Each structure stands twice: as structure tokens, then as C-alpha cells.
Amino acid sequence: MTTARPTLVASDLDRTLIYSTAALALTAPDAEAPRLLCVEVYQGKPLSYVTETAAELLGELARSATFMPVTTRTREQYRRIRLPCPAPRYAICANGGHLLVDGESDPDWRATVAARLADECASLAEVRAHLLAVADPAWLLKERVAEDLFAYLVVERALLPDGWLAELAAWAEGRGWTVSLQGRKVYAVPKPLTKSAAVREVARRTGAATVLAAGDSLLDADLLLAADRAWRPSHGELADTGWRAGNVEVLADRGVVAGEEILRRFLAAARPVRAAA
């Protein structure tokens, strides 16, 4: 007798599956743009989109595998999104800081994360103070702390001085933190705070035989490396740095149509894995 073991599909959201108005410019001229479905509203305005085709593919994927959003967004930011599929049982927020189960943060996972952060890296207070000390009001728009786990700056990207980001990354590296530039946001995230660790926990709980993943930023690199198969679009931080790995396929697509292609690849790969019962 054999039983089907589930496939876990762990995907980044912003600029991987869903796209803001600014990110839509990565795609095609207006006359060739695909029809869109709004999946996020903020302060009464539409904010993020998928194509109508992607919406159909996501619904099919949710019926074929265990689909799990994996995002650097806070829980509040994640809950604004209305994906065109049944609400996923599992979701990862705050770059792995929160594992949501049926919409609620798992306390055991939160305690595990807190212990790792206390033991393995500099404090949030130290890193935040440094960020503010090296930021210039001429290009700094906002400074934020997310879930008391990591910090980020919203900046005028075109005004960032040459070498500033590299200097910040080198300073953070020595203190167990990672720096990532995504759109107008400069993230400083503790190295122990990873998407991959939370994904491995969900794979353990679900008994998943295969993990598929997708993402576009350096904060997704560990997630992609931890998957059996993974995909990245030809835009984003990973594309800008030429990042590659043996288990990661680089798609030719950019922008919102890349979200469609990622979902097609997920569906093609999400075949039931048979194992002896």
C-alpha cells in the first residue's frame, strides 16, 4: 500500500507573486499589459496585484499542494493581502520571525526564534542606532522597526551615496546581521532570522516529501537553497547580483508575468510523491 506525501510550496510574495503599481513597470508597455486583479488595498487605495491568469493558477495550486506564503512583511502587512485562493493554513511573516497557523502566531516557534536571536547576533537596539547614525536626512524618508525583530529604512534610492550600502553591509556582517535593498527599503535583518528555518519546521509538521520555493531578493536566498527545486525571476536583488544556485532555475520573465510563470512551474512540479505506508 502507498500513500501520497504532500508537496510544500513556499513562495515569497512581493515582486515574486504579487506586484505593486511601481513594480508593474518591470513588465511590458501599457498597451501589452495583462489584465490585473487587485489583491491588496491600503488606506483605501489599491496597492498590489496579480494577473487574472495568475489568480486562476494560484487557485489550482492551492488544490494540488500545501501552498504557504513566505514574506518579510509584518503580520499586519500580510493580513492586508487577499490572495485569490483558500486561506493558507500556514504562513511565514517577518522573515521567519512568526509562523502563522490558521492565522495565529505559533508561540513555540516564537520562543525558538527569540532564543536564537539572543544567543547569535547583536541586539536590535545596537543595529537600529547605527542605521540612524549613518542615514542622511537628505535621502531618508522613514525609519521603522518590524515586530521588534528587525529594522528598515525607506529611502530615496537614487540619492544613496556610492558605497554606502556596502559599508553598512560590512558593518552588519560582523555583528551577525544581513543588509538587503528592496525597492526603496534598506533592510537590516538578524542572520538567525531566516525564512528557511521556518519552512523546514512546516515541512516537518506536514510531512512534506518535496519543498518548492520562489523568491527575488537576497533575503530569499536561504529559502531557495533549502528547497528541492526553486525559481527566481530575472528582476530583483538576486538578478542584480547575478546570484545562482544549482537547484534554482532562473526565469527569463520579469515583472508581473513572472508571477504567472512561477505558478506554472510550481504546478508542473507539484506531483504527489509516493512512499511506502
CSV table of C-alpha atoms in Angstrom, one decimal:
chain,number,residue,atom,x,y,z
A,1,MET,CA,0.0,0.0,0.0
A,2,THR,CA,1.2,3.5,-0.8
A,3,THR,CA,0.2,6.9,0.5
A,4,ALA,CA,0.7,10.3,-1.1
A,5,ARG,CA,3.0,12.6,0.8
A,6,PRO,CA,2.3,16.4,0.3
A,7,THR,CA,4.3,18.9,-1.6
A,8,LEU,CA,5.0,22.1,0.2
A,9,VAL,CA,5.1,25.2,-2.0
A,10,ALA,CA,6.9,28.1,-0.1
A,11,SER,CA,6.8,31.4,-2.0
A,12,ASP,CA,7.8,34.9,-1.4
A,13,LEU,CA,5.1,37.4,-2.2
A,14,ASP,CA,6.2,41.0,-3.1
A,15,ARG,CA,7.8,41.1,-6.6
A,16,THR,CA,7.6,37.3,-6.8
A,17,LEU,CA,3.8,36.5,-6.8
A,18,ILE,CA,2.2,40.0,-6.2
A,19,TYR,CA,3.3,43.3,-7.6
A,20,SER,CA,2.8,46.9,-6.6
A,21,THR,CA,2.0,49.7,-9.1
A,22,ALA,CA,5.6,50.6,-9.2
A,23,ALA,CA,6.7,47.0,-9.8
A,24,LEU,CA,4.3,46.7,-12.7
A,25,ALA,CA,6.7,48.9,-14.7
A,26,LEU,CA,9.0,45.9,-14.9
A,27,THR,CA,6.7,44.1,-17.3
A,28,ALA,CA,5.5,45.4,-20.7
A,29,PRO,CA,4.3,48.6,-22.4
A,30,ASP,CA,0.8,49.7,-21.3
A,31,ALA,CA,-0.8,48.5,-24.5
A,32,GLU,CA,0.5,45.0,-23.9
A,33,ALA,CA,-0.1,44.8,-20.2
A,34,PRO,CA,-2.1,41.8,-18.9
A,35,ARG,CA,-5.4,42.1,-17.1
A,36,LEU,CA,-4.9,42.5,-13.4
A,37,LEU,CA,-6.7,41.6,-10.2
A,38,CYS,CA,-6.1,43.7,-7.1
A,39,VAL,CA,-5.1,41.6,-4.1
A,40,GLU,CA,-4.3,44.4,-1.6
A,41,VAL,CA,-5.8,47.7,-0.6
A,42,TYR,CA,-4.1,50.1,1.8
A,43,GLN,CA,-5.6,53.3,3.1
A,44,GLY,CA,-8.5,53.0,0.7
A,45,LYS,CA,-6.2,52.6,-2.4
A,46,PRO,CA,-5.3,49.6,-4.5
A,47,LEU,CA,-1.7,48.6,-3.7
A,48,SER,CA,-0.8,45.1,-5.1
A,49,TYR,CA,-1.9,43.0,-8.0
A,50,VAL,CA,-1.7,39.6,-9.7
A,51,THR,CA,-2.7,38.9,-13.3
A,52,GLU,CA,-6.1,37.2,-13.8
A,53,THR,CA,-4.2,34.2,-15.2
A,54,ALA,CA,-2.0,34.1,-12.1
A,55,ALA,CA,-5.2,34.1,-9.9
A,56,GLU,CA,-6.5,31.0,-11.7
A,57,LEU,CA,-3.2,29.3,-11.4
A,58,LEU,CA,-2.9,30.0,-7.7
A,59,GLY,CA,-6.3,28.6,-7.1
A,60,GLU,CA,-5.4,25.4,-8.9
A,61,LEU,CA,-2.0,25.2,-7.0
A,62,ALA,CA,-3.8,25.5,-3.6
A,63,ARG,CA,-5.9,22.5,-4.5
A,64,SER,CA,-2.8,20.5,-5.6
A,65,ALA,CA,-0.3,21.2,-2.9
A,66,THR,CA,0.2,22.8,0.5
A,67,PHE,CA,0.7,26.5,-0.5
A,68,MET,CA,2.5,28.7,2.0
A,69,PRO,CA,3.2,32.4,1.7
A,70,VAL,CA,6.7,33.3,3.0
A,71,THR,CA,7.3,37.1,3.4
A,72,THR,CA,9.4,39.7,5.2
A,73,ARG,CA,6.1,41.6,5.8
A,74,THR,CA,4.9,42.0,9.3
A,75,ARG,CA,1.7,40.2,10.3
A,76,GLU,CA,-0.3,43.3,9.9
A,77,GLN,CA,1.0,43.9,6.4
A,78,TYR,CA,0.5,40.3,5.4
A,79,ARG,CA,-3.1,40.3,6.6
A,80,ARG,CA,-4.0,43.1,4.1
A,81,ILE,CA,-3.4,40.7,1.3
A,82,ARG,CA,-6.4,38.8,-0.1
A,83,LEU,CA,-5.0,36.1,-2.3
A,84,PRO,CA,-7.3,34.5,-4.8
A,85,CYS,CA,-7.3,31.1,-3.2
A,86,PRO,CA,-8.5,29.5,0.1
A,87,ALA,CA,-6.7,31.0,3.1
A,88,PRO,CA,-3.4,29.1,3.6
A,89,ARG,CA,-3.2,27.2,6.8
A,90,TYR,CA,0.5,28.1,7.2
A,91,ALA,CA,2.2,31.4,6.5
A,92,ILE,CA,5.6,32.8,7.5
A,93,CYS,CA,5.9,36.5,8.3
A,94,ALA,CA,8.7,38.8,9.5
A,95,ASN,CA,11.3,36.8,7.5
A,96,GLY,CA,10.7,33.8,9.6
A,97,GLY,CA,10.0,35.5,12.9
A,98,HIS,CA,6.4,34.4,13.0
A,99,LEU,CA,4.9,31.1,11.9
A,100,LEU,CA,1.2,31.6,11.4
A,101,VAL,CA,-1.0,28.6,11.9
A,102,ASP,CA,-4.6,29.3,10.8
A,103,GLY,CA,-3.8,33.0,11.1
A,104,GLU,CA,-2.3,32.9,14.6
A,105,SER,CA,1.4,33.2,15.5
A,106,ASP,CA,2.7,29.9,16.9
A,107,PRO,CA,4.1,30.6,20.4
A,108,ASP,CA,6.6,27.7,20.4
A,109,TRP,CA,8.1,28.9,17.2
A,110,ARG,CA,8.3,32.5,18.5
A,111,ALA,CA,10.1,31.3,21.6
A,112,THR,CA,12.6,29.3,19.5
A,113,VAL,CA,13.3,32.4,17.4
A,114,ALA,CA,13.8,34.6,20.4
A,115,ALA,CA,16.3,32.2,21.9
A,116,ARG,CA,18.4,32.2,18.7
A,117,LEU,CA,18.4,35.9,18.4
A,118,ALA,CA,19.6,36.4,22.0
A,119,ASP,CA,22.4,33.9,21.5
A,120,GLU,CA,23.7,34.5,18.0
A,121,CYS,CA,23.7,38.2,17.0
A,122,ALA,CA,23.9,41.8,18.1
A,123,SER,CA,20.8,43.4,19.6
A,124,LEU,CA,18.2,45.2,17.5
A,125,ALA,CA,18.8,48.4,19.6
A,126,GLU,CA,22.5,48.5,18.6
A,127,VAL,CA,21.8,47.9,14.9
A,128,ARG,CA,18.9,50.4,14.8
A,129,ALA,CA,21.1,53.1,16.5
A,130,HIS,CA,23.8,52.6,13.8
A,131,LEU,CA,21.2,52.8,11.0
A,132,LEU,CA,20.0,56.1,12.2
A,133,ALA,CA,23.6,57.4,12.8
A,134,VAL,CA,24.7,56.7,9.2
A,135,ALA,CA,21.5,57.8,7.5
A,136,ASP,CA,21.3,61.2,5.9
A,137,PRO,CA,18.1,63.2,6.2
A,138,ALA,CA,18.6,64.3,2.6
A,139,TRP,CA,17.5,60.8,1.4
A,140,LEU,CA,16.0,59.2,4.5
A,141,LEU,CA,12.2,59.1,4.3
A,142,LYS,CA,11.2,56.8,7.1
A,143,GLU,CA,12.7,54.5,9.7
A,144,ARG,CA,10.8,51.5,11.1
A,145,VAL,CA,11.1,48.5,13.4
A,146,ALA,CA,9.2,45.4,12.3
A,147,GLU,CA,7.7,43.2,15.0
A,148,ASP,CA,10.6,44.1,17.4
A,149,LEU,CA,12.7,41.7,15.2
A,150,PHE,CA,14.5,43.8,12.5
A,151,ALA,CA,14.7,47.3,11.2
A,152,TYR,CA,14.5,49.1,7.9
A,153,LEU,CA,14.8,52.5,6.3
A,154,VAL,CA,12.7,53.9,3.5
A,155,VAL,CA,15.0,55.9,1.3
A,156,GLU,CA,15.2,57.9,-1.9
A,157,ARG,CA,17.2,55.2,-3.6
A,158,ALA,CA,18.7,57.4,-6.4
A,159,LEU,CA,20.3,59.6,-3.7
A,160,LEU,CA,22.1,56.9,-1.8
A,161,PRO,CA,25.8,57.6,-1.8
A,162,ASP,CA,28.1,55.2,-3.7
A,163,GLY,CA,29.5,52.6,-1.4
A,164,TRP,CA,27.1,53.4,1.5
A,165,LEU,CA,25.2,50.2,1.2
A,166,ALA,CA,28.4,48.1,1.0
A,167,GLU,CA,29.8,49.8,4.1
A,168,LEU,CA,26.6,49.2,6.0
A,169,ALA,CA,26.6,45.5,4.9
A,170,ALA,CA,30.2,45.0,6.1
A,171,TRP,CA,29.4,46.6,9.5
A,172,ALA,CA,26.3,44.4,9.9
A,173,GLU,CA,28.1,41.3,8.8
A,174,GLY,CA,30.5,41.5,11.8
A,175,ARG,CA,27.5,41.6,14.1
A,176,GLY,CA,25.5,38.7,12.7
A,177,TRP,CA,23.1,40.8,10.6
A,178,THR,CA,22.3,40.9,6.9
A,179,VAL,CA,21.6,44.1,4.8
A,180,SER,CA,19.2,43.9,1.8
A,181,LEU,CA,18.0,46.7,-0.6
A,182,GLN,CA,14.5,46.0,-1.9
A,183,GLY,CA,12.9,48.8,-3.9
A,184,ARG,CA,13.1,51.9,-1.6
A,185,LYS,CA,13.7,49.8,1.6
A,186,VAL,CA,17.0,49.1,3.2
A,187,TYR,CA,16.5,46.1,5.5
A,188,ALA,CA,18.8,45.1,8.4
A,189,VAL,CA,17.8,41.6,9.5
A,190,PRO,CA,19.5,39.2,12.0
A,191,LYS,CA,21.1,36.2,10.3
A,192,PRO,CA,19.4,33.7,12.6
A,193,LEU,CA,16.1,35.1,11.4
A,194,THR,CA,15.6,33.1,8.2
A,195,LYS,CA,12.7,32.0,6.0
A,196,SER,CA,14.3,28.6,5.5
A,197,ALA,CA,14.3,27.7,9.2
A,198,ALA,CA,10.5,28.3,9.4
A,199,VAL,CA,9.9,26.4,6.2
A,200,ARG,CA,11.8,23.4,7.5
A,201,GLU,CA,9.6,23.5,10.6
A,202,VAL,CA,6.4,23.5,8.4
A,203,ALA,CA,7.8,20.7,6.2
A,204,ARG,CA,8.4,18.7,9.4
A,205,ARG,CA,4.9,19.3,10.7
A,206,THR,CA,3.2,18.5,7.3
A,207,GLY,CA,5.4,15.5,6.4
A,208,ALA,CA,6.2,17.1,3.1
A,209,ALA,CA,8.2,15.0,0.7
A,210,THR,CA,9.2,17.9,-1.6
A,211,VAL,CA,9.7,21.6,-1.0
A,212,LEU,CA,9.3,24.0,-3.9
A,213,ALA,CA,10.2,27.7,-3.5
A,214,ALA,CA,10.5,31.0,-5.3
A,215,GLY,CA,11.8,34.5,-4.5
A,216,ASP,CA,13.6,37.5,-5.9
A,217,SER,CA,15.7,39.1,-3.1
A,218,LEU,CA,18.8,38.3,-1.1
A,219,LEU,CA,16.5,37.6,1.9
A,220,ASP,CA,15.1,34.8,-0.2
A,221,ALA,CA,18.4,33.2,-1.0
A,222,ASP,CA,18.4,30.8,2.1
A,223,LEU,CA,14.8,29.8,1.2
A,224,LEU,CA,15.7,28.9,-2.3
A,225,LEU,CA,18.7,27.0,-1.2
A,226,ALA,CA,16.7,25.0,1.3
A,227,ALA,CA,14.2,23.8,-1.4
A,228,ASP,CA,14.4,20.7,-3.5
A,229,ARG,CA,13.6,22.9,-6.6
A,230,ALA,CA,13.3,26.7,-6.8
A,231,TRP,CA,12.8,29.5,-9.2
A,232,ARG,CA,13.7,33.2,-9.4
A,233,PRO,CA,12.6,35.9,-11.9
A,234,SER,CA,15.1,37.9,-13.9
A,235,HIS,CA,14.4,41.0,-11.8
A,236,GLY,CA,15.2,41.9,-8.2
A,237,GLU,CA,18.2,41.8,-6.0
A,238,LEU,CA,19.2,38.2,-6.9
A,239,ALA,CA,19.1,39.1,-10.6
A,240,ASP,CA,21.0,42.4,-10.0
A,241,THR,CA,23.8,40.5,-8.2
A,242,GLY,CA,23.9,37.5,-10.6
A,243,TRP,CA,23.0,35.1,-7.8
A,244,ARG,CA,22.6,31.5,-8.9
A,245,ALA,CA,22.5,28.0,-7.3
A,246,GLY,CA,22.3,24.5,-8.7
A,247,ASN,CA,18.7,23.9,-7.6
A,248,VAL,CA,17.4,27.3,-8.7
A,249,GLU,CA,16.1,27.9,-12.2
A,250,VAL,CA,16.4,31.5,-13.5
A,251,LEU,CA,13.3,32.5,-15.4
A,252,ALA,CA,13.5,34.8,-18.4
A,253,ASP,CA,10.4,36.6,-17.3
A,254,ARG,CA,10.3,40.0,-15.5
A,255,GLY,CA,7.6,41.7,-13.6
A,256,VAL,CA,4.0,40.6,-13.0
A,257,VAL,CA,4.1,38.0,-15.8
A,258,ALA,CA,7.0,36.3,-13.9
A,259,GLY,CA,4.4,35.6,-11.2
A,260,GLU,CA,2.4,33.7,-13.7
A,261,GLU,CA,5.4,31.6,-14.9
A,262,ILE,CA,6.4,30.8,-11.3
A,263,LEU,CA,3.0,29.4,-10.6
A,264,ARG,CA,3.1,27.4,-13.8
A,265,ARG,CA,6.4,25.9,-12.7
A,266,PHE,CA,5.0,25.2,-9.2
A,267,LEU,CA,2.0,23.4,-10.7
A,268,ALA,CA,4.1,21.3,-13.1
A,269,ALA,CA,6.4,20.2,-10.2
A,270,ALA,CA,3.8,19.6,-7.6
A,271,ARG,CA,3.2,16.0,-8.3
A,272,PRO,CA,2.2,13.7,-5.4
A,273,VAL,CA,5.3,11.9,-4.1
A,274,ARG,CA,4.6,8.2,-3.3
A,275,ALA,CA,6.1,6.5,-0.4
A,276,ALA,CA,5.6,3.2,1.3
A,277,ALA,CA,3.0,3.5,4.0
